[in-house]
Amino acid sequence: FGRLRSVLGPGINMIVPFIDKVQHKISLLERQLPTASQDAITRDNVLVQVDTSVFYRITEPEKTVYLIGDAGEDPDHQSGMDILTPMLTEDSEASVIFLGDNIYPRGLHGKKHEMRAQDEARIIGQMEPLKDHEGKVIFIPGNHDWEQGGENGLKMVKRQQKFIENYLGEDDNFMPDKGCPGPKIEEMGDLTII
């Protein structure tokens, strides 16, 4: 009960009333991400504008995991989150793993520190779209979260863990727990991540 038993394909499928339940419907059609524009300067000092257009299709919805890194650099330019958010509305059971550097430039400062409000804005910008997300959400600290290897790095990571878990209302959204390295094995449906 409560576990994914199968993924139904197109055509006629048998569902036993009161036992089986279609929990989510996910479109397997090809989709396009919002077009993003980026200015760049070439080696010969010419300003160019690069437009991107990304098409994707989910082929195994029960195994969807989104990986995102460096999401805490600047809340005004969180293009990774801008791309991820609409995808999660269509795929509510997907797992999301933040691969570190969640709060630039040096992790989550103490409550009285002048940068605390800025730090909170950066991490909340990542968590807010995931507040009611049904899939697994994991934050892993990166070098910026560890205060760039500074003497208060462990305090910063523990502070970030407590803030994330309080905000999301769960106690398993941060790895490694209390800053202690693993290995840690995480089951995500049929997928195992170490």
PDB file of N, CA and C in Angstrom, residues 10-79:
ATOM      1  N   PRO A  10       0.090   3.579 -22.641  1.00  0.00           N
ATOM      2  CA  PRO A  10      -1.091   3.927 -23.429  1.00  0.00           C
ATOM      3  C   PRO A  10      -1.943   2.690 -23.690  1.00  0.00           C
ATOM      4  N   GLY A  11      -3.202   2.929 -23.980  1.00  0.00           N
ATOM      5  CA  GLY A  11      -4.095   1.820 -24.280  1.00  0.00           C
ATOM      6  C   GLY A  11      -4.969   1.473 -23.092  1.00  0.00           C
ATOM      7  N   ILE A  12      -5.512   0.252 -23.107  1.00  0.00           N
ATOM      8  CA  ILE A  12      -6.419  -0.202 -22.056  1.00  0.00           C
ATOM      9  C   ILE A  12      -5.604  -0.780 -20.901  1.00  0.00           C
ATOM     10  N   ASN A  13      -5.900  -0.320 -19.687  1.00  0.00           N
ATOM     11  CA  ASN A  13      -5.231  -0.787 -18.481  1.00  0.00           C
ATOM     12  C   ASN A  13      -6.278  -1.208 -17.466  1.00  0.00           C
ATOM     13  N   MET A  14      -5.998  -2.267 -16.725  1.00  0.00           N
ATOM     14  CA  MET A  14      -6.920  -2.751 -15.697  1.00  0.00           C
ATOM     15  C   MET A  14      -6.556  -2.128 -14.344  1.00  0.00           C
ATOM     16  N   ILE A  15      -7.553  -1.530 -13.699  1.00  0.00           N
ATOM     17  CA  ILE A  15      -7.377  -0.949 -12.372  1.00  0.00           C
ATOM     18  C   ILE A  15      -8.420  -1.574 -11.456  1.00  0.00           C
ATOM     19  N   VAL A  16      -7.969  -2.173 -10.350  1.00  0.00           N
ATOM     20  CA  VAL A  16      -8.870  -2.809  -9.398  1.00  0.00           C
ATOM     21  C   VAL A  16      -9.403  -1.737  -8.449  1.00  0.00           C
ATOM     22  N   PRO A  17     -10.724  -1.500  -8.449  1.00  0.00           N
ATOM     23  CA  PRO A  17     -11.286  -0.466  -7.562  1.00  0.00           C
ATOM     24  C   PRO A  17     -10.936  -0.725  -6.095  1.00  0.00           C
ATOM     25  N   PHE A  18     -10.712   0.327  -5.347  1.00  0.00           N
ATOM     26  CA  PHE A  18     -10.378   0.335  -3.914  1.00  0.00           C
ATOM     27  C   PHE A  18      -8.987  -0.214  -3.611  1.00  0.00           C
ATOM     28  N   ILE A  19      -8.312  -0.788  -4.589  1.00  0.00           N
ATOM     29  CA  ILE A  19      -6.952  -1.290  -4.370  1.00  0.00           C
ATOM     30  C   ILE A  19      -5.966  -0.466  -5.181  1.00  0.00           C
ATOM     31  N   ASP A  20      -6.229  -0.356  -6.477  1.00  0.00           N
ATOM     32  CA  ASP A  20      -5.359   0.427  -7.351  1.00  0.00           C
ATOM     33  C   ASP A  20      -5.893   1.848  -7.471  1.00  0.00           C
ATOM     34  N   LYS A  21      -4.975   2.773  -7.644  1.00  0.00           N
ATOM     35  CA  LYS A  21      -5.359   4.165  -7.791  1.00  0.00           C
ATOM     36  C   LYS A  21      -4.351   4.846  -8.707  1.00  0.00           C
ATOM     37  N   VAL A  22      -4.844   5.579  -9.684  1.00  0.00           N
ATOM     38  CA  VAL A  22      -3.956   6.368 -10.537  1.00  0.00           C
ATOM     39  C   VAL A  22      -3.643   7.632  -9.761  1.00  0.00           C
ATOM     40  N   GLN A  23      -2.395   7.741  -9.305  1.00  0.00           N
ATOM     41  CA  GLN A  23      -1.999   8.853  -8.453  1.00  0.00           C
ATOM     42  C   GLN A  23      -1.659  10.100  -9.257  1.00  0.00           C
ATOM     43  N   HIS A  24      -0.897   9.925 -10.327  1.00  0.00           N
ATOM     44  CA  HIS A  24      -0.460  11.075 -11.120  1.00  0.00           C
ATOM     45  C   HIS A  24      -0.490  10.724 -12.590  1.00  0.00           C
ATOM     46  N   LYS A  25      -0.825  11.708 -13.383  1.00  0.00           N
ATOM     47  CA  LYS A  25      -0.740  11.563 -14.826  1.00  0.00           C
ATOM     48  C   LYS A  25       0.353  12.499 -15.305  1.00  0.00           C
ATOM     49  N   ILE A  26       1.295  11.952 -16.047  1.00  0.00           N
ATOM     50  CA  ILE A  26       2.430  12.723 -16.536  1.00  0.00           C
ATOM     51  C   ILE A  26       2.452  12.644 -18.050  1.00  0.00           C
ATOM     52  N   SER A  27       2.558  13.796 -18.677  1.00  0.00           N
ATOM     53  CA  SER A  27       2.611  13.831 -20.129  1.00  0.00           C
ATOM     54  C   SER A  27       3.956  13.282 -20.610  1.00  0.00           C
ATOM     55  N   LEU A  28       3.905  12.365 -21.535  1.00  0.00           N
ATOM     56  CA  LEU A  28       5.124  11.814 -22.123  1.00  0.00           C
ATOM     57  C   LEU A  28       5.432  12.475 -23.458  1.00  0.00           C
ATOM     58  N   LEU A  29       4.692  13.533 -23.786  1.00  0.00           N
ATOM     59  CA  LEU A  29       4.949  14.273 -25.020  1.00  0.00           C
ATOM     60  C   LEU A  29       6.230  15.083 -24.893  1.00  0.00           C
ATOM     61  N   GLU A  30       6.817  15.395 -26.017  1.00  0.00           N
ATOM     62  CA  GLU A  30       7.989  16.266 -26.020  1.00  0.00           C
ATOM     63  C   GLU A  30       7.553  17.670 -25.623  1.00  0.00           C
ATOM     64  N   ARG A  31       8.317  18.295 -24.728  1.00  0.00           N
ATOM     65  CA  ARG A  31       7.996  19.632 -24.252  1.00  0.00           C
ATOM     66  C   ARG A  31       9.182  20.555 -24.459  1.00  0.00           C
ATOM     67  N   GLN A  32       8.918  21.854 -24.424  1.00  0.00           N
ATOM     68  CA  GLN A  32       9.975  22.840 -24.590  1.00  0.00           C
ATOM     69  C   GLN A  32      10.077  23.686 -23.333  1.00  0.00           C
ATOM     70  N   LEU A  33      11.307  23.897 -22.884  1.00  0.00           N
ATOM     71  CA  LEU A  33      11.548  24.781 -21.748  1.00  0.00           C
ATOM     72  C   LEU A  33      11.426  26.220 -22.212  1.00  0.00           C
ATOM     73  N   PRO A  34      11.140  27.137 -21.297  1.00  0.00           N
ATOM     74  CA  PRO A  34      11.101  28.549 -21.689  1.00  0.00           C
ATOM     75  C   PRO A  34      12.437  28.970 -22.299  1.00  0.00           C
ATOM     76  N   THR A  35      12.360  29.767 -23.350  1.00  0.00           N
ATOM     77  CA  THR A  35      13.571  30.227 -24.031  1.00  0.00           C
ATOM     78  C   THR A  35      14.327  31.180 -23.119  1.00  0.00           C
ATOM     79  N   ALA A  36      15.633  30.970 -23.022  1.00  0.00           N
ATOM     80  CA  ALA A  36      16.483  31.822 -22.189  1.00  0.00           C
ATOM     81  C   ALA A  36      17.480  32.562 -23.074  1.00  0.00           C
ATOM     82  N   SER A  37      17.765  33.784 -22.710  1.00  0.00           N
ATOM     83  CA  SER A  37      18.730  34.605 -23.443  1.00  0.00           C
ATOM     84  C   SER A  37      19.911  34.916 -22.545  1.00  0.00           C
ATOM     85  N   GLN A  38      21.090  34.905 -23.103  1.00  0.00           N
ATOM     86  CA  GLN A  38      22.296  35.181 -22.322  1.00  0.00           C
ATOM     87  C   GLN A  38      23.238  36.030 -23.164  1.00  0.00           C
ATOM     88  N   ASP A  39      23.732  37.121 -22.592  1.00  0.00           N
ATOM     89  CA  ASP A  39      24.744  37.938 -23.265  1.00  0.00           C
ATOM     90  C   ASP A  39      26.115  37.355 -22.976  1.00  0.00           C
ATOM     91  N   ALA A  40      26.988  37.398 -23.960  1.00  0.00           N
ATOM     92  CA  ALA A  40      28.354  36.895 -23.798  1.00  0.00           C
ATOM     93  C   ALA A  40      29.301  37.777 -24.590  1.00  0.00           C
ATOM     94  N   ILE A  41      30.548  37.787 -24.145  1.00  0.00           N
ATOM     95  CA  ILE A  41      31.589  38.538 -24.852  1.00  0.00           C
ATOM     96  C   ILE A  41      32.588  37.540 -25.406  1.00  0.00           C
ATOM     97  N   THR A  42      32.849  37.638 -26.695  1.00  0.00           N
ATOM     98  CA  THR A  42      33.775  36.715 -27.347  1.00  0.00           C
ATOM     99  C   THR A  42      35.210  37.116 -27.045  1.00  0.00           C
ATOM    100  N   ARG A  43      36.169  36.269 -27.444  1.00  0.00           N
ATOM    101  CA  ARG A  43      37.594  36.577 -27.215  1.00  0.00           C
ATOM    102  C   ARG A  43      38.035  37.857 -27.901  1.00  0.00           C
ATOM    103  N   ASP A  44      37.401  38.165 -29.042  1.00  0.00           N
ATOM    104  CA  ASP A  44      37.786  39.395 -29.743  1.00  0.00           C
ATOM    105  C   ASP A  44      36.906  40.579 -29.321  1.00  0.00           C
ATOM    106  N   ASN A  45      36.315  40.473 -28.105  1.00  0.00           N
ATOM    107  CA  ASN A  45      35.597  41.554 -27.448  1.00  0.00           C
ATOM    108  C   ASN A  45      34.337  42.010 -28.194  1.00  0.00           C
ATOM    109  N   VAL A  46      33.609  41.067 -28.746  1.00  0.00           N
ATOM    110  CA  VAL A  46      32.346  41.367 -29.412  1.00  0.00           C
ATOM    111  C   VAL A  46      31.205  40.848 -28.531  1.00  0.00           C
ATOM    112  N   LEU A  47      30.212  41.703 -28.313  1.00  0.00           N
ATOM    113  CA  LEU A  47      29.062  41.313 -27.502  1.00  0.00           C
ATOM    114  C   LEU A  47      28.068  40.539 -28.374  1.00  0.00           C
ATOM    115  N   VAL A  48      27.730  39.330 -27.940  1.00  0.00           N
ATOM    116  CA  VAL A  48      26.754  38.517 -28.671  1.00  0.00           C
ATOM    117  C   VAL A  48      25.654  38.093 -27.706  1.00  0.00           C
ATOM    118  N   GLN A  49      24.470  37.874 -28.266  1.00  0.00           N
ATOM    119  CA  GLN A  49      23.366  37.373 -27.455  1.00  0.00           C
ATOM    120  C   GLN A  49      23.058  35.961 -27.927  1.00  0.00           C
ATOM    121  N   VAL A  50      23.065  35.023 -26.970  1.00  0.00           N
ATOM    122  CA  VAL A  50      22.834  33.615 -27.281  1.00  0.00           C
ATOM    123  C   VAL A  50      21.453  33.238 -26.754  1.00  0.00           C
ATOM    124  N   ASP A  51      20.625  32.698 -27.637  1.00  0.00           N
ATOM    125  CA  ASP A  51      19.303  32.210 -27.244  1.00  0.00           C
ATOM    126  C   ASP A  51      19.351  30.695 -27.191  1.00  0.00           C
ATOM    127  N   THR A  52      18.713  30.130 -26.173  1.00  0.00           N
ATOM    128  CA  THR A  52      18.680  28.673 -26.063  1.00  0.00           C
ATOM    129  C   THR A  52      17.245  28.191 -26.169  1.00  0.00           C
ATOM    130  N   SER A  53      17.107  27.040 -26.736  1.00  0.00           N
ATOM    131  CA  SER A  53      15.809  26.396 -26.826  1.00  0.00           C
ATOM    132  C   SER A  53      16.035  24.923 -26.521  1.00  0.00           C
ATOM    133  N   VAL A  54      15.455  24.446 -25.419  1.00  0.00           N
ATOM    134  CA  VAL A  54      15.676  23.075 -24.991  1.00  0.00           C
ATOM    135  C   VAL A  54      14.354  22.310 -25.066  1.00  0.00           C
ATOM    136  N   PHE A  55      14.395  21.169 -25.735  1.00  0.00           N
ATOM    137  CA  PHE A  55      13.250  20.275 -25.810  1.00  0.00           C
ATOM    138  C   PHE A  55      13.575  19.039 -24.978  1.00  0.00           C
ATOM    139  N   TYR A  56      12.587  18.516 -24.280  1.00  0.00           N
ATOM    140  CA  TYR A  56      12.821  17.325 -23.468  1.00  0.00           C
ATOM    141  C   TYR A  56      11.555  16.466 -23.440  1.00  0.00           C
ATOM    142  N   ARG A  57      11.759  15.220 -23.081  1.00  0.00           N
ATOM    143  CA  ARG A  57      10.638  14.295 -22.930  1.00  0.00           C
ATOM    144  C   ARG A  57      10.960  13.343 -21.792  1.00  0.00           C
ATOM    145  N   ILE A  58      10.007  13.142 -20.916  1.00  0.00           N
ATOM    146  CA  ILE A  58      10.169  12.197 -19.815  1.00  0.00           C
ATOM    147  C   ILE A  58       9.809  10.819 -20.345  1.00  0.00           C
ATOM    148  N   THR A  59      10.752   9.898 -20.274  1.00  0.00           N
ATOM    149  CA  THR A  59      10.504   8.549 -20.792  1.00  0.00           C
ATOM    150  C   THR A  59      10.242   7.539 -19.681  1.00  0.00           C
ATOM    151  N   GLU A  60      10.785   7.790 -18.493  1.00  0.00           N
ATOM    152  CA  GLU A  60      10.552   6.907 -17.349  1.00  0.00           C
ATOM    153  C   GLU A  60      10.147   7.768 -16.153  1.00  0.00           C
ATOM    154  N   PRO A  61       8.871   8.127 -16.062  1.00  0.00           N
ATOM    155  CA  PRO A  61       8.447   9.079 -15.028  1.00  0.00           C
ATOM    156  C   PRO A  61       8.696   8.612 -13.602  1.00  0.00           C
ATOM    157  N   GLU A  62       8.739   7.307 -13.377  1.00  0.00           N
ATOM    158  CA  GLU A  62       8.962   6.803 -12.024  1.00  0.00           C
ATOM    159  C   GLU A  62      10.399   6.980 -11.565  1.00  0.00           C
ATOM    160  N   LYS A  63      11.298   7.365 -12.475  1.00  0.00           N
ATOM    161  CA  LYS A  63      12.712   7.509 -12.132  1.00  0.00           C
ATOM    162  C   LYS A  63      13.236   8.925 -12.355  1.00  0.00           C
ATOM    163  N   THR A  64      12.369   9.909 -12.432  1.00  0.00           N
ATOM    164  CA  THR A  64      12.797  11.265 -12.743  1.00  0.00           C
ATOM    165  C   THR A  64      13.475  11.917 -11.537  1.00  0.00           C
ATOM    166  N   VAL A  65      14.713  12.364 -11.743  1.00  0.00           N
ATOM    167  CA  VAL A  65      15.474  13.075 -10.717  1.00  0.00           C
ATOM    168  C   VAL A  65      16.073  14.312 -11.369  1.00  0.00           C
ATOM    169  N   TYR A  66      15.808  15.475 -10.799  1.00  0.00           N
ATOM    170  CA  TYR A  66      16.377  16.719 -11.292  1.00  0.00           C
ATOM    171  C   TYR A  66      17.552  17.094 -10.398  1.00  0.00           C
ATOM    172  N   LEU A  67      18.694  17.365 -11.004  1.00  0.00           N
ATOM    173  CA  LEU A  67      19.897  17.787 -10.287  1.00  0.00           C
ATOM    174  C   LEU A  67      20.141  19.252 -10.605  1.00  0.00           C
ATOM    175  N   ILE A  68      20.358  20.060  -9.573  1.00  0.00           N
ATOM    176  CA  ILE A  68      20.602  21.482  -9.802  1.00  0.00           C
ATOM    177  C   ILE A  68      21.736  21.936  -8.887  1.00  0.00           C
ATOM    178  N   GLY A  69      22.693  22.641  -9.455  1.00  0.00           N
ATOM    179  CA  GLY A  69      23.843  23.111  -8.688  1.00  0.00           C
ATOM    180  C   GLY A  69      23.987  24.617  -8.764  1.00  0.00           C
ATOM    181  N   ASP A  70      24.665  25.176  -7.798  1.00  0.00           N
ATOM    182  CA  ASP A  70      24.924  26.619  -7.739  1.00  0.00           C
ATOM    183  C   ASP A  70      23.644  27.443  -7.805  1.00  0.00           C
ATOM    184  N   ALA A  71      22.578  26.953  -7.209  1.00  0.00           N
ATOM    185  CA  ALA A  71      21.302  27.662  -7.279  1.00  0.00           C
ATOM    186  C   ALA A  71      21.262  28.864  -6.343  1.00  0.00           C
ATOM    187  N   GLY A  72      22.216  28.996  -5.444  1.00  0.00           N
ATOM    188  CA  GLY A  72      22.180  30.088  -4.473  1.00  0.00           C
ATOM    189  C   GLY A  72      23.033  31.280  -4.829  1.00  0.00           C
ATOM    190  N   GLU A  73      23.464  31.369  -6.088  1.00  0.00           N
ATOM    191  CA  GLU A  73      24.378  32.451  -6.447  1.00  0.00           C
ATOM    192  C   GLU A  73      23.707  33.816  -6.388  1.00  0.00           C
ATOM    193  N   ASP A  74      22.573  33.993  -7.055  1.00  0.00           N
ATOM    194  CA  ASP A  74      21.922  35.297  -7.090  1.00  0.00           C
ATOM    195  C   ASP A  74      20.429  35.095  -7.284  1.00  0.00           C
ATOM    196  N   PRO A  75      19.596  35.507  -6.316  1.00  0.00           N
ATOM    197  CA  PRO A  75      18.161  35.260  -6.439  1.00  0.00           C
ATOM    198  C   PRO A  75      17.523  35.965  -7.626  1.00  0.00           C
ATOM    199  N   ASP A  76      18.134  37.041  -8.138  1.00  0.00           N
ATOM    200  CA  ASP A  76      17.579  37.736  -9.296  1.00  0.00           C
ATOM    201  C   ASP A  76      17.890  37.022 -10.604  1.00  0.00           C
ATOM    202  N   HIS A  77      18.846  36.117 -10.596  1.00  0.00           N
ATOM    203  CA  HIS A  77      19.243  35.404 -11.815  1.00  0.00           C
ATOM    204  C   HIS A  77      19.247  33.899 -11.590  1.00  0.00           C
ATOM    205  N   GLN A  78      18.170  33.380 -11.039  1.00  0.00           N
ATOM    206  CA  GLN A  78      18.092  31.948 -10.765  1.00  0.00           C
ATOM    207  C   GLN A  78      17.481  31.224 -11.958  1.00  0.00           C
ATOM    208  N   SER A  79      18.192  31.241 -13.073  1.00  0.00           N
ATOM    209  CA  SER A  79      17.645  30.635 -14.285  1.00  0.00           C
ATOM    210  C   SER A  79      17.404  29.144 -14.098  1.00  0.00           C
TER     211      SER A  79
END
